Amino acid sequence: MKQKNIKIKDYSIQLRERKKRGIYFPVFVIILYLCISIFNPIKALESLMVSGKLFLHLIPIFLLILFFMGIINYFVDVSQIRKYVGKESGLKGWLIVTIAGILSHGSIYMWYPFLRDLREHGMRSSLVAVFLYTRAVKITLLPIMIYYFGLAFVAVLTIYMVIASIVEGKIIEIIEK
């Protein structure tokens, strides 16, 4: 019980520190816009307008993504996942960690304790590698990538990233044997 309280306390401290750091970027952007507006107010306003239009176009997509992530977080139980990523998980385990890696969000260091816990309950290292590698596919950033690079480029890049993650996992599996 004492160990669990320590973990909760540490996690609480980490969340507070993370929230503090999360304010630095918006403050930096505001200061940057103010500085630019001093030297070139028209360019600063144009930049702000482009950013605002882009944000308005992306709001429905972000809401849809948040909706699906909420559904997954509500219905998926960690103990159910553990039995699918063990030594004999097969193709189902690879598929689960690939999808989970793509859907995961937030800072990577917040996932380390979770992955360690899954490894302690039998998760293969190769599947941990696939999870970590597929985190490079960011669903929330896909609309922006499509906007700038086009659907074909983003689709091909995403497919190659997923394939590379599986190859990376297989390499880890070979090294461990």
Coordinates of C-alpha atoms in Angstrom, one line a residue:
M1 CA 0.0 0.0 0.0
K2 CA 2.8 2.4 0.9
Q3 CA 4.5 1.7 -2.5
K4 CA 1.2 2.5 -4.3
N5 CA 0.9 5.8 -2.4
I6 CA 4.5 6.8 -3.3
K7 CA 3.7 6.1 -7.0
I8 CA 0.6 8.2 -6.9
K9 CA 2.4 11.0 -5.2
D10 CA 5.3 10.9 -7.7
Y11 CA 2.8 10.9 -10.6
S12 CA 1.0 13.9 -9.1
I13 CA 4.2 15.9 -8.8
Q14 CA 5.1 14.9 -12.4
L15 CA 1.7 16.2 -13.6
R16 CA 2.1 19.5 -11.8
E17 CA 5.6 20.0 -13.3
R18 CA 4.3 19.1 -16.7
K19 CA 1.5 21.7 -16.5
K20 CA 4.0 24.4 -15.5
R21 CA 6.2 23.5 -18.5
G22 CA 3.2 23.4 -20.8
I23 CA 2.7 27.2 -20.4
Y24 CA 6.2 28.1 -21.7
F25 CA 5.5 27.5 -25.4
P26 CA 2.3 29.6 -25.6
V27 CA 3.9 32.4 -23.7
F28 CA 6.9 32.3 -26.0
V29 CA 4.7 32.4 -29.1
I30 CA 2.8 35.5 -27.6
I31 CA 6.1 37.3 -26.9
L32 CA 7.3 36.4 -30.4
Y33 CA 4.2 37.8 -32.0
L34 CA 4.5 41.0 -29.9
C35 CA 8.1 41.4 -30.9
I36 CA 7.3 40.9 -34.6
S37 CA 4.4 43.2 -34.4
I38 CA 6.7 46.0 -33.2
F39 CA 8.9 45.7 -36.3
N40 CA 6.3 44.6 -38.9
P41 CA 2.7 44.8 -37.7
I42 CA 1.2 43.9 -41.0
K43 CA 3.2 40.6 -41.3
A44 CA 2.4 39.7 -37.7
L45 CA -1.3 40.2 -38.4
E46 CA -1.1 38.2 -41.7
S47 CA 0.7 35.4 -39.8
L48 CA -1.9 35.4 -37.1
M49 CA -4.8 35.3 -39.6
V50 CA -3.2 32.3 -41.4
S51 CA -2.7 30.5 -38.1
G52 CA -6.3 31.3 -37.1
K53 CA -7.8 30.0 -40.4
L54 CA -5.7 26.8 -40.1
F55 CA -6.8 26.3 -36.5
L56 CA -10.5 26.7 -37.5
H57 CA -10.2 24.2 -40.3
L58 CA -8.6 21.7 -37.9
I59 CA -11.1 22.0 -34.9
P60 CA -13.6 19.4 -36.2
I61 CA -10.8 16.9 -36.9
F62 CA -9.3 17.5 -33.4
L63 CA -12.8 17.0 -31.8
L64 CA -13.3 13.7 -33.7
I65 CA -9.9 12.5 -32.6
L66 CA -10.5 13.4 -29.0
F67 CA -13.9 11.6 -29.2
F68 CA -12.3 8.4 -30.4
M69 CA -9.5 8.6 -27.9
G70 CA -12.0 9.0 -25.1
I71 CA -14.0 6.0 -26.2
I72 CA -10.9 3.9 -26.4
N73 CA -9.7 5.1 -22.9
Y74 CA -13.1 4.3 -21.5
F75 CA -13.7 0.8 -22.9
V76 CA -10.2 -0.7 -23.0
D77 CA -9.0 -2.4 -19.8
V78 CA -5.2 -2.7 -19.2
S79 CA -5.5 -6.3 -17.9
Q80 CA -7.2 -7.3 -21.2
I81 CA -4.3 -5.7 -23.1
R82 CA -1.7 -7.6 -21.0
K83 CA -2.9 -11.0 -22.1
Y84 CA -2.6 -10.0 -25.8
V85 CA 1.0 -8.8 -25.7
G86 CA 2.7 -11.7 -24.0
K87 CA 5.1 -14.3 -25.3
E88 CA 2.5 -16.1 -27.4
S89 CA 0.5 -13.1 -28.6
G90 CA 1.3 -13.7 -32.2
L91 CA -0.1 -11.3 -34.9
K92 CA -2.8 -10.0 -32.6
G93 CA -0.1 -8.6 -30.3
W94 CA 1.7 -6.9 -33.1
L95 CA -1.5 -5.3 -34.3
I96 CA -2.5 -4.1 -30.8
V97 CA 0.8 -2.4 -30.1
T98 CA 0.9 -0.9 -33.5
I99 CA -2.5 0.7 -33.1
A100 CA -1.9 1.6 -29.5
G101 CA 1.4 3.3 -30.4
I102 CA -0.3 5.3 -33.1
L103 CA -3.2 6.3 -30.8
S104 CA -1.0 7.2 -27.8
H105 CA -0.4 10.8 -27.1
G106 CA 1.4 12.9 -24.5
S107 CA 5.0 13.0 -23.5
I108 CA 6.9 9.7 -24.1
Y109 CA 8.3 9.6 -20.6
M110 CA 4.8 9.3 -19.2
W111 CA 4.5 6.0 -21.1
Y112 CA 7.7 4.4 -19.7
P113 CA 6.2 3.3 -16.3
F114 CA 3.2 1.8 -18.1
L115 CA 5.4 -0.1 -20.6
R116 CA 7.6 -1.3 -17.7
D117 CA 4.6 -2.6 -15.9
L118 CA 3.4 -4.4 -19.1
R119 CA 6.9 -5.9 -19.5
E120 CA 6.9 -7.1 -15.9
H121 CA 3.6 -8.9 -16.7
G122 CA 5.1 -10.6 -19.8
M123 CA 5.1 -8.1 -22.7
R124 CA 7.8 -8.8 -25.2
S125 CA 10.5 -6.3 -25.8
S126 CA 9.9 -6.4 -29.5
L127 CA 6.3 -5.2 -28.9
V128 CA 7.6 -2.4 -26.7
A129 CA 9.9 -1.3 -29.6
V130 CA 7.0 -1.3 -32.0
F131 CA 4.9 0.8 -29.6
L132 CA 7.6 3.3 -29.2
Y133 CA 8.4 3.5 -32.9
T134 CA 4.8 3.9 -34.0
R135 CA 4.4 6.8 -31.7
A136 CA 6.1 8.8 -34.5
V137 CA 2.7 8.5 -36.3
K138 CA 0.8 11.3 -34.7
I139 CA -2.9 11.2 -35.6
T140 CA -3.4 14.8 -34.4
L141 CA -0.7 16.0 -36.8
L142 CA -1.9 14.0 -39.8
P143 CA -4.4 16.7 -40.9
I144 CA -1.7 19.3 -40.8
M145 CA 0.7 17.1 -42.7
I146 CA -2.0 16.4 -45.3
Y147 CA -2.6 20.1 -45.6
Y148 CA 1.0 20.8 -46.3
F149 CA 2.2 17.7 -48.1
G150 CA -0.8 16.1 -49.6
L151 CA -2.7 12.9 -48.9
A152 CA -0.6 10.6 -51.1
F153 CA 2.7 11.6 -49.4
V154 CA 1.3 11.3 -45.9
A155 CA -0.3 7.9 -46.7
V156 CA 2.9 6.4 -48.1
L157 CA 5.0 7.9 -45.2
T158 CA 2.7 6.6 -42.6
I159 CA 2.6 3.1 -44.1
Y160 CA 6.4 3.0 -44.3
M161 CA 6.7 4.2 -40.7
V162 CA 4.4 1.3 -39.6
I163 CA 6.4 -1.2 -41.6
A164 CA 9.7 0.1 -40.2
S165 CA 8.3 -0.2 -36.7
I166 CA 7.5 -3.9 -37.2
V167 CA 11.0 -4.4 -38.8
E168 CA 12.5 -2.7 -35.7
G169 CA 10.5 -5.0 -33.4
K170 CA 11.7 -8.1 -35.3
I171 CA 15.3 -6.9 -35.1
I172 CA 14.9 -6.6 -31.3
E173 CA 13.3 -10.0 -31.2
I174 CA 16.3 -11.5 -33.1
I175 CA 18.8 -9.7 -30.8
E176 CA 17.1 -11.0 -27.7
K177 CA 17.3 -14.6 -28.9

